[in-house]
CSV table of C-alpha atoms in Angstrom, one decimal:
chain,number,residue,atom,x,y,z
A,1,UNK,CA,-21.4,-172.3,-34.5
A,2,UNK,CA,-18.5,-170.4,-35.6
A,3,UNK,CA,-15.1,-171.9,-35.5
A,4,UNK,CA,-13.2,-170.0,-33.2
A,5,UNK,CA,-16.2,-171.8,-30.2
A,6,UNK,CA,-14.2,-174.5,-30.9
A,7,UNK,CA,-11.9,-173.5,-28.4
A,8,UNK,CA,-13.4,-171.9,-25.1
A,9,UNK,CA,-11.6,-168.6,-23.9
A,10,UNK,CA,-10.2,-170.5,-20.7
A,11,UNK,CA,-8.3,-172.9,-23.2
A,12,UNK,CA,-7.1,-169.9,-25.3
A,13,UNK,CA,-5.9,-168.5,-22.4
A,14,UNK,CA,-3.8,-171.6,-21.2
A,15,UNK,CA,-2.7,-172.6,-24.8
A,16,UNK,CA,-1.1,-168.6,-24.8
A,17,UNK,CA,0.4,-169.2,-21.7
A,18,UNK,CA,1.8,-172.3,-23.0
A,19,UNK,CA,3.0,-170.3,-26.2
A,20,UNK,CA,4.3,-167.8,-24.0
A,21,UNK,CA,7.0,-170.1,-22.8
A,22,UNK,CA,7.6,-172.0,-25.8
A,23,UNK,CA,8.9,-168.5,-27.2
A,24,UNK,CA,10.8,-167.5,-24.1
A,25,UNK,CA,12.5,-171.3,-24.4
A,26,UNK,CA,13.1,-171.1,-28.0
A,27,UNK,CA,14.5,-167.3,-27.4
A,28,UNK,CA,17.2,-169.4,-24.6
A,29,UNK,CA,17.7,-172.1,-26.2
A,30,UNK,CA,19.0,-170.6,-29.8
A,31,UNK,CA,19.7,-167.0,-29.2
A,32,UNK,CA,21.4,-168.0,-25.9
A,33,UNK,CA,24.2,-169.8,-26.9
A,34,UNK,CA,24.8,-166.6,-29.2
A,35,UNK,CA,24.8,-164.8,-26.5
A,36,UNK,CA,27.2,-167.6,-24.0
A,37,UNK,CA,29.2,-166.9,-27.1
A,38,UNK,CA,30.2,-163.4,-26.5
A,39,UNK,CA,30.5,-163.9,-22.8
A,40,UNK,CA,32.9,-166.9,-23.6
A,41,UNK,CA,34.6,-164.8,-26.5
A,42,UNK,CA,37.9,-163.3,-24.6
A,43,UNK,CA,38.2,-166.0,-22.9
A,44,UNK,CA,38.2,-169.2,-25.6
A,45,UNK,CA,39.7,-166.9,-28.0
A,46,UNK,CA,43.2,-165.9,-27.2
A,47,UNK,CA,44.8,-164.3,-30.9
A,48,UNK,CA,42.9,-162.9,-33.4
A,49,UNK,CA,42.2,-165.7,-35.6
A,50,UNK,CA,41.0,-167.8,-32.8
A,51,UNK,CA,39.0,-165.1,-32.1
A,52,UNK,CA,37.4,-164.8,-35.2
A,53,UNK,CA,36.9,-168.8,-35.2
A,54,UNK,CA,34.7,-168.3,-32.2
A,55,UNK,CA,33.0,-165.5,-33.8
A,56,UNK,CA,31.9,-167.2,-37.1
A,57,UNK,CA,30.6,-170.1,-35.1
A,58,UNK,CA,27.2,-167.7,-34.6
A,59,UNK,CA,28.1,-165.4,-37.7
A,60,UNK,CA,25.9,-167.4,-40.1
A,61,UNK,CA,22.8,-167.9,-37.6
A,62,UNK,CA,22.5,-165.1,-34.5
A,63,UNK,CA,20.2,-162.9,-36.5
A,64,UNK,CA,17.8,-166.3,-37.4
A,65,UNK,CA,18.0,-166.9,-33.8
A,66,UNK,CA,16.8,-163.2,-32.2
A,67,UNK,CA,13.4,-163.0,-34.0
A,68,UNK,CA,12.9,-165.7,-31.0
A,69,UNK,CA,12.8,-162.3,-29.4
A,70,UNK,CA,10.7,-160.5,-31.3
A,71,UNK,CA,8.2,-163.0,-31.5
A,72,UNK,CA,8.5,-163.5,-27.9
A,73,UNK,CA,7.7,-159.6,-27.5
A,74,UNK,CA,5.4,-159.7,-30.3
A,75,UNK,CA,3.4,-162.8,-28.5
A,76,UNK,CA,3.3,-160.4,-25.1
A,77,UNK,CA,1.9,-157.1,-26.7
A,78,UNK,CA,-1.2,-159.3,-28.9
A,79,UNK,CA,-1.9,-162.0,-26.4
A,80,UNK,CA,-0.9,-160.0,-23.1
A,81,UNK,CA,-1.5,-156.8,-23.4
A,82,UNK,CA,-1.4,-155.7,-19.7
A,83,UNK,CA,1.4,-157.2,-19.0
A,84,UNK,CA,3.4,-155.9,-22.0
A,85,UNK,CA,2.1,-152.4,-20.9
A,86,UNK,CA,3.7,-153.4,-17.0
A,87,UNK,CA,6.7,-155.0,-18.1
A,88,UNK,CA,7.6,-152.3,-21.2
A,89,UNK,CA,7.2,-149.5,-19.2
A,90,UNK,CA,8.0,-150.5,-15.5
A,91,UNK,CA,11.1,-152.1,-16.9
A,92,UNK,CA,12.1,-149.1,-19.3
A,93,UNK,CA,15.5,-148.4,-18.7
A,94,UNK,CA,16.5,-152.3,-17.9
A,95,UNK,CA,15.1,-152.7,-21.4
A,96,UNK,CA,17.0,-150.0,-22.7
A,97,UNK,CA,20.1,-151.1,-21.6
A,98,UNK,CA,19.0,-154.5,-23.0
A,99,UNK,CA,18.1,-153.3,-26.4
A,100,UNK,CA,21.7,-150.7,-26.7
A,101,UNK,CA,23.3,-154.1,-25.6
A,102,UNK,CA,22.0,-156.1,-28.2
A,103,UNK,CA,22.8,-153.3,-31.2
A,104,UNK,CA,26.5,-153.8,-29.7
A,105,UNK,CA,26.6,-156.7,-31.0
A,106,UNK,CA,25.4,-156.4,-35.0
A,107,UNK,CA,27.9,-153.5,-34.8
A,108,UNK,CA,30.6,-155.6,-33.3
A,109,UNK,CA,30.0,-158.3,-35.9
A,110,UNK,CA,30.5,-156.2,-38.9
A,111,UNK,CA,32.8,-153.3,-38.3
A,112,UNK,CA,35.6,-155.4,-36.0
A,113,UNK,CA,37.5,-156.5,-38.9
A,114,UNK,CA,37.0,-153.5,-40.5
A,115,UNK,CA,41.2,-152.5,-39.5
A,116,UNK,CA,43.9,-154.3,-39.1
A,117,UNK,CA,44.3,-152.7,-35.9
A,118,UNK,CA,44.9,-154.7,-32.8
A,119,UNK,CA,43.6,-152.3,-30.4
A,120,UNK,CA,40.6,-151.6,-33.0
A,121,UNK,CA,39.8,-155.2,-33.2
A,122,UNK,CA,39.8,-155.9,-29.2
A,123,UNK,CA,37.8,-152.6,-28.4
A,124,UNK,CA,35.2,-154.6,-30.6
A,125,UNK,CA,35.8,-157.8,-28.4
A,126,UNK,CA,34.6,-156.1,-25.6
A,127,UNK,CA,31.4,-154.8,-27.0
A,128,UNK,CA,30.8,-157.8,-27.9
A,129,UNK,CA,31.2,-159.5,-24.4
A,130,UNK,CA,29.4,-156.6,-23.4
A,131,UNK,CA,26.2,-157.5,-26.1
A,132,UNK,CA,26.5,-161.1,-24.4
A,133,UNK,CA,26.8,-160.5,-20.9
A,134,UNK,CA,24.7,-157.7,-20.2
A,135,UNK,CA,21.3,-159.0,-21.7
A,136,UNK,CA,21.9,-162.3,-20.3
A,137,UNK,CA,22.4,-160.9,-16.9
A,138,UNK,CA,19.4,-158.8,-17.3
A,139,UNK,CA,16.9,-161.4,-18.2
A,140,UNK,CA,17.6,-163.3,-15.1
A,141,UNK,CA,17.2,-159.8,-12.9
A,142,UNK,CA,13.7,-159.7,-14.5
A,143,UNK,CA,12.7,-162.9,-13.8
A,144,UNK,CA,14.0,-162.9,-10.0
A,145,UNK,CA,12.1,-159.5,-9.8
A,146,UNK,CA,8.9,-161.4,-11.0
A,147,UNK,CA,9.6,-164.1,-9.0
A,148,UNK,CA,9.6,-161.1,-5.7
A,149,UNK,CA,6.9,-159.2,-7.2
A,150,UNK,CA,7.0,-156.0,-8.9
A,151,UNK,CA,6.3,-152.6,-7.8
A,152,UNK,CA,2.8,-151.4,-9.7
A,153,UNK,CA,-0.8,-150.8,-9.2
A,154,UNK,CA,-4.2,-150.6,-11.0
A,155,UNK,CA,-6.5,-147.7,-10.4
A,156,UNK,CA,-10.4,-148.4,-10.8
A,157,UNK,CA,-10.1,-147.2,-14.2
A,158,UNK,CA,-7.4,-149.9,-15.1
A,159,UNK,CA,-4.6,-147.0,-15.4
A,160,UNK,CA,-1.0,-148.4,-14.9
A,161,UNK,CA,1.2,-147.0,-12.2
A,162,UNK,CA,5.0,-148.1,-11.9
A,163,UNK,CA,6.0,-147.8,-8.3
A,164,UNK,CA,9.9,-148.9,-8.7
A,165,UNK,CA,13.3,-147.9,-9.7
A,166,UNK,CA,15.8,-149.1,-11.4
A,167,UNK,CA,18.3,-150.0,-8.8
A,168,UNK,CA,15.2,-151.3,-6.9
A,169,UNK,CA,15.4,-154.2,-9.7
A,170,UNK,CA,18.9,-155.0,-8.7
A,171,UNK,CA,18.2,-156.2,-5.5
A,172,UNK,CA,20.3,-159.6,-4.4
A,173,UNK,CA,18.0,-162.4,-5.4
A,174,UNK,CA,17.5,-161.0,-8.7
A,175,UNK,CA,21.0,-160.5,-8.8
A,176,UNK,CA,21.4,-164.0,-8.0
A,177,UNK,CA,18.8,-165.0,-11.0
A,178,UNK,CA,21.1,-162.8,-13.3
A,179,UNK,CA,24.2,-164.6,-12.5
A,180,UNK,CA,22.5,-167.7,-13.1
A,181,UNK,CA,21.3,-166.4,-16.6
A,182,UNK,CA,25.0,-165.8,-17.3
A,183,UNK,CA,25.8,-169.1,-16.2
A,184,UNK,CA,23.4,-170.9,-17.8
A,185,UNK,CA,24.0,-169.2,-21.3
A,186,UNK,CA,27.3,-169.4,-21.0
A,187,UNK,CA,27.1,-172.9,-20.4
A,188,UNK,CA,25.5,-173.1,-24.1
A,189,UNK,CA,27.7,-171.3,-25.4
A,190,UNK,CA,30.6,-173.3,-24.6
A,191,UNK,CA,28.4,-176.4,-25.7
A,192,UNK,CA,28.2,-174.9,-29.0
A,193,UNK,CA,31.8,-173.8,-29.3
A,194,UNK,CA,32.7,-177.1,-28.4
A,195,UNK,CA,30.6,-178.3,-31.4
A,196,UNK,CA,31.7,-175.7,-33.8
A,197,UNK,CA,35.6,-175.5,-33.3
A,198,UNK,CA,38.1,-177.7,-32.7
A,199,UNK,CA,41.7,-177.7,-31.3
A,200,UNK,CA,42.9,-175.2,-28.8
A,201,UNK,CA,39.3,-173.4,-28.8
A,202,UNK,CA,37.6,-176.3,-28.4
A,203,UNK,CA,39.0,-177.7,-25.5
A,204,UNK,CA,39.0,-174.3,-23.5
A,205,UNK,CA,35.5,-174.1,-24.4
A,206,UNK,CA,35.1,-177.6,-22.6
A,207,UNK,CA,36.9,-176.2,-20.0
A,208,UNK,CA,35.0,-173.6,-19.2
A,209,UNK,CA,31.9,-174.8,-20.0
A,210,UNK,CA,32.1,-177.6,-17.8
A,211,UNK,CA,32.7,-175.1,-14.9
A,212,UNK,CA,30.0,-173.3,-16.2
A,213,UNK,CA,27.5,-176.0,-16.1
A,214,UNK,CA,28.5,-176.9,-12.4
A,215,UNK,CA,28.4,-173.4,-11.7
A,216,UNK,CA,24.5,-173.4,-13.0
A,217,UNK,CA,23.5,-176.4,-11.1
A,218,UNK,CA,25.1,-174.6,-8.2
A,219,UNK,CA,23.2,-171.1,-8.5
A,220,UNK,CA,19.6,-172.8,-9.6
A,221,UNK,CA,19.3,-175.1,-6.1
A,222,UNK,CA,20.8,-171.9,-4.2
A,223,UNK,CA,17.7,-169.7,-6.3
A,224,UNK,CA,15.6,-172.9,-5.2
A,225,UNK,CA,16.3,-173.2,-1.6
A,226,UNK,CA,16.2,-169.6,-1.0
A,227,UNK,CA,12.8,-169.4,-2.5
A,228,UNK,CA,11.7,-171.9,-0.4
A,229,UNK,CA,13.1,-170.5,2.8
A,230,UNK,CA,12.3,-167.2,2.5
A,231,UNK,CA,10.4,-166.1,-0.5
A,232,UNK,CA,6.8,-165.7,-0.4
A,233,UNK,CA,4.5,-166.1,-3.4
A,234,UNK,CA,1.2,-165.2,-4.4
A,235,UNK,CA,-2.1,-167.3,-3.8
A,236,UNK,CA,-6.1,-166.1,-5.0
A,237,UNK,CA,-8.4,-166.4,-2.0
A,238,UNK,CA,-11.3,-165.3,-4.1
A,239,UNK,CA,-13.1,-167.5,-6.6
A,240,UNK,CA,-11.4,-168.1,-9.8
A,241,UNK,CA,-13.1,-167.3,-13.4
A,242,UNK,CA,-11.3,-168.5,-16.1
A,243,UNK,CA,-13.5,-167.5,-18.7
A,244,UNK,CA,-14.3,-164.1,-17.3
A,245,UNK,CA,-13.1,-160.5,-18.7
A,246,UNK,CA,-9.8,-159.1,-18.5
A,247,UNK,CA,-9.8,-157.2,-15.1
A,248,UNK,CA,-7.2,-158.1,-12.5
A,249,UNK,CA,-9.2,-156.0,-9.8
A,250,UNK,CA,-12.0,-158.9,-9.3
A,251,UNK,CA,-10.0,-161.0,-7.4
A,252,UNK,CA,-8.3,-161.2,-3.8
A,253,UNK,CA,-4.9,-162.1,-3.1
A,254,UNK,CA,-2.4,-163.2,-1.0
A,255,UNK,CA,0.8,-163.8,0.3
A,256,UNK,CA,1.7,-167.2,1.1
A,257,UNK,CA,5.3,-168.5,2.2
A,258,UNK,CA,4.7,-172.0,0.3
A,259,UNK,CA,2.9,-170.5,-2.8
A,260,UNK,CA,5.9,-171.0,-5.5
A,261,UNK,CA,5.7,-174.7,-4.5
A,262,UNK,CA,1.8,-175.6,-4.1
A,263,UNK,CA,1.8,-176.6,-7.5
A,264,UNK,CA,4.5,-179.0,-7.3
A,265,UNK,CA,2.5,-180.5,-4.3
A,266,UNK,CA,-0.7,-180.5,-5.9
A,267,UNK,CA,0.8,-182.5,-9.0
A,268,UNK,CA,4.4,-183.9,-8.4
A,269,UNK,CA,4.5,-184.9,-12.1
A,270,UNK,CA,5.7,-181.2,-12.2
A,271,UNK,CA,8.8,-182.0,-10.3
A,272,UNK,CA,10.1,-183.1,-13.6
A,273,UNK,CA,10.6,-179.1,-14.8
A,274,UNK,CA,13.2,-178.4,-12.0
A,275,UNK,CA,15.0,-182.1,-11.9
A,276,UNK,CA,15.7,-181.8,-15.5
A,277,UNK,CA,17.7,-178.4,-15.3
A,278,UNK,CA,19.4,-179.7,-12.7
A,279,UNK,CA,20.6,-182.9,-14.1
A,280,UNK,CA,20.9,-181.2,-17.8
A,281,UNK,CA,23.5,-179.1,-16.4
A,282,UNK,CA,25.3,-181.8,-14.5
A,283,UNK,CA,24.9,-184.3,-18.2
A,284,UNK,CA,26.2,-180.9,-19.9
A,285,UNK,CA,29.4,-181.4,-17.4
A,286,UNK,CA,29.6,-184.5,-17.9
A,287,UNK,CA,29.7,-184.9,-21.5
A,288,UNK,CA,31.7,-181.9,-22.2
A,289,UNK,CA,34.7,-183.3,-20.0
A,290,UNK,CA,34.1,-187.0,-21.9
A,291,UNK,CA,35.0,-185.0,-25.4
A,292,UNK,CA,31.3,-185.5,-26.8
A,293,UNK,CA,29.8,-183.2,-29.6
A,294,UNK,CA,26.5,-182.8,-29.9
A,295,UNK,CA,25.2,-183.9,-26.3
A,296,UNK,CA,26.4,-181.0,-24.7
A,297,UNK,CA,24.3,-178.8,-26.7
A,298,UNK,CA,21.1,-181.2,-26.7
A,299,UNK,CA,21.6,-181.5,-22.6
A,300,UNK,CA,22.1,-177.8,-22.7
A,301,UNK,CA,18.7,-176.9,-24.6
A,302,UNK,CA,17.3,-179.9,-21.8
A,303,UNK,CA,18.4,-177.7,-18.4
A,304,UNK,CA,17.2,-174.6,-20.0
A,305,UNK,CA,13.8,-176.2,-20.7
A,306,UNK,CA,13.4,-177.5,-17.3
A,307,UNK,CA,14.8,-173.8,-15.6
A,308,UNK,CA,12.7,-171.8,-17.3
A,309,UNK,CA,9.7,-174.2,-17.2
A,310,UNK,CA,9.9,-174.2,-13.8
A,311,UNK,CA,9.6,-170.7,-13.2
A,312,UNK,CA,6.2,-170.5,-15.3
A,313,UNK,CA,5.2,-174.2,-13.4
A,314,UNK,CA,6.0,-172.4,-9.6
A,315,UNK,CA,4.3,-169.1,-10.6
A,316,UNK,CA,0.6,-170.3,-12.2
A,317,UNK,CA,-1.2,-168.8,-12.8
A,318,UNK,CA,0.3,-165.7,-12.0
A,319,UNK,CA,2.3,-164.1,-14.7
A,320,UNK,CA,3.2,-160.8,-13.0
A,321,UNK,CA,2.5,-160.6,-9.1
A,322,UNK,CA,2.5,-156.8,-7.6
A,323,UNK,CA,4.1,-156.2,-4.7
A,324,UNK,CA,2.5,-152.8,-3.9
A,325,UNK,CA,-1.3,-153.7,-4.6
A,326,UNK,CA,-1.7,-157.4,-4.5
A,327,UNK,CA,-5.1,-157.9,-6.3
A,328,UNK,CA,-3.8,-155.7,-9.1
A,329,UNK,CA,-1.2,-159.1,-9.5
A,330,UNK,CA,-2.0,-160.0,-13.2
A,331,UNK,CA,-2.9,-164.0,-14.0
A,332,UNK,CA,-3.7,-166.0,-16.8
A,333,UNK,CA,-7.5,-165.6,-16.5
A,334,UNK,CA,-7.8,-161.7,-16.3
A,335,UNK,CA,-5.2,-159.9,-18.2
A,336,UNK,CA,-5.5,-161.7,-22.0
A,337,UNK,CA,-6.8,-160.2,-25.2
A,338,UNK,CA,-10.1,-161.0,-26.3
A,339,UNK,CA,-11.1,-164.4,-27.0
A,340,UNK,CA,-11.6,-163.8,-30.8
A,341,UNK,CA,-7.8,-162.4,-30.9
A,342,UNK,CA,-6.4,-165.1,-29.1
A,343,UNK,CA,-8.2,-167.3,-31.9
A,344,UNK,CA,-7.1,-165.4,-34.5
A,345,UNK,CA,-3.5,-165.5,-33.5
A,346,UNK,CA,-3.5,-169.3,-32.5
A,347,UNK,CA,-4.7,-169.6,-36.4
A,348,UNK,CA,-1.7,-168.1,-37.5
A,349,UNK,CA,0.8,-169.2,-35.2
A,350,UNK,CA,-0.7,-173.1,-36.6
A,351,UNK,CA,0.1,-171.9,-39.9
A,352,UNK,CA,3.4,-169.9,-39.9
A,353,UNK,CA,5.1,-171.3,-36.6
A,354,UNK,CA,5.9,-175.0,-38.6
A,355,UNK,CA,7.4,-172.9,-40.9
A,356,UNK,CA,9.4,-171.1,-39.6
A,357,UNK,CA,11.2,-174.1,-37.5
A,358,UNK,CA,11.4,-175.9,-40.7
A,359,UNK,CA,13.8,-173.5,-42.3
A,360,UNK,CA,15.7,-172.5,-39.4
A,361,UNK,CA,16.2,-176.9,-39.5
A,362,UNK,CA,17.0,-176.4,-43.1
A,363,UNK,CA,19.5,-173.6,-42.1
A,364,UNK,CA,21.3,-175.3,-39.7
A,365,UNK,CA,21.5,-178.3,-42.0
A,366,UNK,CA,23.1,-176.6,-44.2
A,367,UNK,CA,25.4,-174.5,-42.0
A,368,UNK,CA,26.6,-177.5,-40.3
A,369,UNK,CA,30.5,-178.5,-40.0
A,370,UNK,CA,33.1,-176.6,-38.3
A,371,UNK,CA,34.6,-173.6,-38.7
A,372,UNK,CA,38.7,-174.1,-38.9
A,373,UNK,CA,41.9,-172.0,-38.9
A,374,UNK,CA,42.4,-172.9,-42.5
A,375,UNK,CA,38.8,-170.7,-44.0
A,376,UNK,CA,39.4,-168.1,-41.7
A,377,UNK,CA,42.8,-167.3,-42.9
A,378,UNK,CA,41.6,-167.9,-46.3
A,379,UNK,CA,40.9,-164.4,-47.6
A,380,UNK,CA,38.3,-165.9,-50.3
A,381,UNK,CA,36.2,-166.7,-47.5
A,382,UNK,CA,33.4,-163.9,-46.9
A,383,UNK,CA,34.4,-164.5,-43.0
A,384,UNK,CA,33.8,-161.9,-39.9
């Protein structure tokens, strides 16, 4: 016996799901509140130097925090590869503007103070709320798209059609799912501003993050209730083989108004995904108005855990339903890599994944402390 029939392919395949979202989370829950950052960043910020307070808060750390990203892509196109062929080509151009987003914002960090220009300096302030705001938004559009369904089909040779447009992805629930995004990260953001600064920036960074948080609570039950109401998801009617080959044409499928909540039904323990981003936002509220530190970054990291959990919970085991050819609706059991390379990846994910969370702990160890007026306008600093 070898030792990769240690592990049977239908607990590869739910230990990759599970991987899947730990990636996603850890993407939200570090890169995010870089990214609540530059949404927050005009609005905490109101001089230069404050400005540039806010902006060295995350200077030290947002690059650490986006290989949450790549691994997360990374994860998709070994583990997944159907749906990274789907989701990388039907969502092209959103991904483009994602990815000329995101290069806003290295830019931004290290040409803003190039001049002493005003005018230079905000330009830069914008891109930079720009390279916040418009991935944020664009993440949540994707996931209430995937919620709906998306618009693609297998042939019989497994060929990938993309049905859709872009502007078809910016339909109102997704819209509504985007705004939450922005909410939610900008929720974080303010959380760790709030940690990071103090003064002036601080307290407007409790301020609005406090709305911020209500603000999520407020959109996620809205998302909820019209899911509920009038969102159908996706249900197998055929038999289900978990250990079977990677072919999402072997099953039958269908709609079913209820679907995104059998699970919940089936094991209520589940309940706990959607309760605690709910009640992390409101303890984020909470807490921020009370003057606390550090608990309105941990409750933070809590709501976006239990948001983003509870999309993957409502949706297994479909990962991306199709709304033009139901059966082609990819799952866990029929659209992951072989069971050797799921093996071989889990092997190296055991090895290098502790690792790389015990630096990034080292690194924030280190890092920690607040940034003040005093080293910003202290020209020895190497400051942004």
């Amino acid at each position: 016996m070898i030792l990769s029939d240690l592990l049977d392919y239908e607990t590869l395949r739910l230990i990759w799901w599970v991987l899947l979202g730990v990636l996603l989370i850890g993407f939200a829950a570090t890169d995010g509140f870089d990214l609540g950052v530059g949404i927050l960043l005009p609005f905490v910020g109101k001089d230069d130097v404050e400005r540039r307070i806010v902006l060295n808060t995350i200077g030290p750390v947002w690059e650490g925090n986006q290989v949450w990203l790549i691994l997360g892509g990374g994860a998709i196109f070994a583990a997944w590869p159907p749906l990274y062929a789907v989701s990388f080509s039907g969502f092209y151009l959103a991904m483009f503007v994602i990815l000329f987003a995101l290069i806003l914002r290295p830019v931004g960090f290290n040409y803003r103070s190039k001049k002493q220009s005003q005018s230079w300096r905000n330009g830069w302030d914008i891109a930079l709320f720009i390279g916040g705001f418009v991935p944020a938004l664009i993440f949540g559009v994707a996931v209430g798209n995937v919620l709906q369904g998306v618009p693609f089909h297998f042939n019989d040779d497994l060929q990938i059609f993309y049905d859709g447009t872009f502007l078809g992805l910016l339909n109102p629930f997704a819209l509504l799912c985007g705004l939450l995004s922005v909410a939610m990260l900008a929720m974080h953001g303010a959380a760790w501003i709030a940690l990071k600064t103090e003064g002036d920036v601080a307290a407007r960074a409790r301020r609005l993050g406090g709305w911020a948080a209500l603000l999520t609570a407020a959109l996620y039950c809205l998302a909820g209730v019209i899911s509920w109401l009038w969102l159908s998801g996706y249900r197998i009617t055929s038999a289900i083989v978990t250990d079977g080959p990677s072919n999402p044409l072997r099953k039958t499928v269908e709609l079913d108004a209820g679907a995104w909540f059998a699970n919940y039904a089936s094991h209520p323990v589940l309940l706990i995904a959607p309760v605690l981003g709910i009640l992390g936002a409101l303890a984020v509220f909470v807490t921020l108005r009370s003057g606390r530190e550090l608990a309105p970054l941990l409750f933070g990291k809590l709501s976006i855990f239990g948001i983003i959990s509870s999309v993957g919970v409502s949706m297994f085991p479909f990962i991306l339903p199709s709304s033009n050819d139901l059966r082609s609706s990819l799952t866990v059991w029929d659209s992951s890599s072989s069971h050797m390379t799921l093996f071989i990846m889990l092997v190296v994910t055991v090895i290098f994944l502790p690792i790389v969370l015990a630096y990034t702990g080292w690194v924030y160890k280190v890092l920690s402390g607040k940034v003040k007026k005093a080293m910003i306008e202290d020209e020895s600093n190497h400051t942004y």
